[in-house]
Structures are given as C-alpha cells and as structure tokens.
C-alpha cells in the first residue's frame, strides 16, 4: 500500500466514524491539538423550544457541517481544515459557555391590536391591552419600540397607507401618555400590503385592521 | 424592585433614546462591566439601551459582557475580550454578516415573524461560519 492509499484509508475511516453521528461534506486530516491548547470551537445548540438549525464551518482547507444540537467543531487554525464534529453535552456547554449564554437578552415582546372599520378607534378588546403594553415598555425601559399600522383591503392603497400610519400614530400617542419617551417609538405603515388574512380587494376584515407593536 | 429606583429611572430613560432619525438595527439590553462601540472611527462607551447600527464594532473589555437584541428578534451576547463587527443586516431575505475578531459569542435567531429561514455568516480568522437558524456559540479563544 503506498502512502496515498494509506492516507485515503485513514481519511475514510475517520470520515466513517464521524459520519455515524454527523453527515460530513469533507474531512480534511488536521493535526490533533494538544489537550491543553486553546482551540477555536463552534457549537450548535437547540433553542428553548427544542428547535435547531444547521451550521457550516468552512475555510480554505475544508468544510464541516453540524446538523445535530450539542455537536461541536474545533478549528485549530486557518492553515488546516475544521476538525470532525464531536458531541458536547449540556454540562460541558454550561461549563464553557454558561457566562455568555446567560448574557443573552430576553426575547422581544409583541402585541397586535385591532381597529374598527376605516377608523383609528381600537376595538374594546384591544383597548383593554393598553395598560399591559405600557407596563411592558416601562418594565423593560425600552427605547426601541416599533409600531406598524396595517389595514384591510377596503379603500385605495394610498388611503390605506395613510390609515395604517394614523392607527400607528394614534396608538403611540395613547401609550406615550403613560410616560414612555416619544423617542422610543419607530412608527411606520404597511397599508394593505401585509395581510394576516388573505382577502380579495375591498373586503372588510378585522384581523387585517391592526397595529403590531414590538417592544425590545 | 425598589420604588425609589423605579421613580428615578424614567429620568435617565427619557434621555436615552434616539438622537438621529435613522432606525437602529438593534439595542443593548444586557451589560456587565465595560464595553465600547466603534462607529465611523469614533469610540464610545457601551451603555444600556444604546442603539446599534450597521457597521458598528462591539468590543468588550476583560470584565465586559454585552447582550444585543436585534430589530428582527435575533439575540446575541459577547463574553469578555470579544470583538465583532456587524457588517450587514438585511430583513428580506433575512441575512446578517458579522466579522468576529476575537472572544466568545452566542447567537439565537429571531424566529418570530420569520417566514424564510435566516442566514447568518460569521467571518473569523480561522474559518467562515454559516448558520441557517437558530442557536450557536463560537469561541475563538477556546476558553
């Protein structure tokens, strides 16, 4: 067996063992780092709801893909390809990455409020949410709140853009009265361009007559 | 929470908002120790509720830890001794590019309101990391 064949066999063996846990696009043979050495590492994790994505790690010497949560790839340097995927259990993830994971902010909070037809008057149900919205903004000390107005398909595109804007502005005005700084609001309108319930033109639909508020 | 503190906070809060009309792409929501933002060649101290814009560079000191909430719902945190540039931020299709120089970063996609899968590209000195949703960590120092 010449050296190239030996190398290829080793390569395939490594690829096969690794491939049992992970699909690999390529497994470049990289020198293993000394255990104490600090080596860059990428870890795929799952979100609180259990969903997870996919990570591809690529440099001039190879490509490795992570498709399962709690798997990690080490990259010794730019001069060698990413290593084979390894399992990293939750306790190891916490030990190594707990501090940075705890520094992740809370997710944004969203509310959707509905309006009477062709009007910037809130439905009674939505009006009841105003206190809660103001409280969330205050509790989070938010300075970045998006308020986006939407309409149903009755009326023209232009009048609906204006109506959406009027709804968003009206809502921001109401919330401001509870002490939220005016500079915290980013107001816009999508008019009838972003329907929740897809309808033909000139259809009144309360679910489309809304303002979406995102509190960060 | 102490009532006095709640009473005082809105005073600072009222002055902490936007100064320009440009919509931010994110906001600082967690901060421990010290960190800086480099924007258009100017370095400024990082503070809570600081608005973040594209091309900002975030640097954390040896005691600094920062968490950013992006306008599309994505979240990111930087451990001490990190440096990262936000080089691109696009809503539709969802795409973000980061240039990570050093340190440790955690990232979670904002799934809420996302109709198409998000794509994140993070350039590092050793490799380019591509993410299709949702949650990952990168350590360049190997901690």
Tab-separated table of C-alpha atoms in Angstrom, chain A residues 46-142:
chain	number	residue	atom	x	y	z
A	46	UNK	CA	-31.059	23.985	20.374
A	47	UNK	CA	-33.439	26.729	21.397
A	48	UNK	CA	-35.635	26.500	24.487
A	49	UNK	CA	-38.459	25.051	22.350
A	50	UNK	CA	-36.176	22.265	21.052
A	51	UNK	CA	-35.728	23.572	17.503
A	52	UNK	CA	-32.280	23.794	15.976
A	53	UNK	CA	-30.679	24.856	12.735
A	54	UNK	CA	-27.567	23.956	10.832
A	55	UNK	CA	-24.056	25.347	10.929
A	56	UNK	CA	-21.434	25.116	8.209
A	57	UNK	CA	-17.792	25.750	9.093
A	58	UNK	CA	-15.597	26.431	6.105
A	59	UNK	CA	-12.063	27.535	5.363
A	60	UNK	CA	-9.536	27.078	2.559
A	61	UNK	CA	-8.805	23.531	3.760
A	62	UNK	CA	-12.234	22.030	4.253
A	63	UNK	CA	-15.907	22.218	5.135
A	64	UNK	CA	-17.756	20.610	8.045
A	65	UNK	CA	-21.455	20.764	8.755
A	66	UNK	CA	-23.219	20.468	12.108
A	67	UNK	CA	-26.820	19.260	11.898
A	68	UNK	CA	-27.450	17.993	15.417
A	69	UNK	CA	-27.657	20.092	18.582
A	70	UNK	CA	-24.845	19.693	21.110
A	71	UNK	CA	-22.273	18.965	18.460
A	72	UNK	CA	-19.060	20.949	18.158
A	73	UNK	CA	-16.288	21.546	15.660
A	74	UNK	CA	-12.783	22.681	16.518
A	75	UNK	CA	-10.749	24.726	14.087
A	76	UNK	CA	-7.082	24.623	15.004
A	77	UNK	CA	-6.062	27.382	12.609
A	78	UNK	CA	-6.720	28.859	9.192
A	79	UNK	CA	-3.945	26.585	7.899
A	80	UNK	CA	-5.894	23.378	8.465
A	81	UNK	CA	-9.467	22.301	7.900
A	82	UNK	CA	-12.143	22.201	10.616
A	83	UNK	CA	-11.998	19.055	12.770
A	84	UNK	CA	-14.547	16.259	12.877
A	85	UNK	CA	-17.812	17.015	14.717
A	86	UNK	CA	-17.788	15.976	18.366
A	87	UNK	CA	-20.599	15.673	20.867
A	88	UNK	CA	-20.634	18.320	23.582
A	89	UNK	CA	-23.191	17.561	26.296
A	90	UNK	CA	-25.209	20.192	28.166
A	91	UNK	CA	-22.990	20.188	31.254
A	92	UNK	CA	-19.915	20.846	29.123
A	93	UNK	CA	-21.773	23.580	27.209
A	94	UNK	CA	-22.759	25.197	30.519
A	95	UNK	CA	-19.233	24.945	31.881
A	96	UNK	CA	-17.645	26.519	28.839
A	97	UNK	CA	-20.343	28.840	27.555
A	98	UNK	CA	-22.661	29.450	30.524
A	99	UNK	CA	-21.449	33.010	31.071
A	100	UNK	CA	-22.068	34.177	27.521
A	101	UNK	CA	-25.374	32.282	27.252
A	102	UNK	CA	-26.634	33.982	30.414
A	103	UNK	CA	-25.772	37.365	28.888
A	104	UNK	CA	-28.259	36.812	26.034
A	105	UNK	CA	-31.103	39.323	26.368
A	106	UNK	CA	-34.748	38.320	26.773
A	107	UNK	CA	-36.671	37.983	23.510
A	108	UNK	CA	-38.710	40.900	22.188
A	109	UNK	CA	-42.388	41.118	23.171
A	110	UNK	CA	-45.103	41.590	20.548
A	111	UNK	CA	-48.697	42.758	20.714
A	112	UNK	CA	-51.318	43.003	17.976
A	113	UNK	CA	-54.188	45.477	18.380
A	114	UNK	CA	-57.304	45.639	16.213
A	115	UNK	CA	-59.392	48.559	14.971
A	116	UNK	CA	-62.909	49.414	13.893
A	117	UNK	CA	-63.548	49.626	10.142
A	118	UNK	CA	-61.945	52.623	8.348
A	119	UNK	CA	-61.078	54.083	11.722
A	120	UNK	CA	-58.229	54.610	14.168
A	121	UNK	CA	-60.501	53.610	17.068
A	122	UNK	CA	-59.414	50.447	18.846
A	123	UNK	CA	-61.786	47.537	19.364
A	124	UNK	CA	-62.834	47.204	23.015
A	125	UNK	CA	-60.805	44.000	23.325
A	126	UNK	CA	-57.638	45.694	22.094
A	127	UNK	CA	-58.181	48.798	24.197
A	128	UNK	CA	-58.037	46.560	27.246
A	129	UNK	CA	-54.420	45.668	26.367
A	130	UNK	CA	-53.103	49.244	26.508
A	131	UNK	CA	-52.220	49.194	30.193
A	132	UNK	CA	-50.307	45.972	29.796
A	133	UNK	CA	-48.388	47.356	26.795
A	134	UNK	CA	-47.347	50.498	28.659
A	135	UNK	CA	-46.228	48.384	31.607
A	136	UNK	CA	-44.055	46.111	29.435
A	137	UNK	CA	-42.376	49.131	27.812
A	138	UNK	CA	-41.765	50.689	31.227
A	139	UNK	CA	-40.506	47.470	32.831
A	140	UNK	CA	-38.008	46.939	30.025
A	141	UNK	CA	-37.051	50.643	29.904
A	142	UNK	CA	-37.375	50.181	26.178
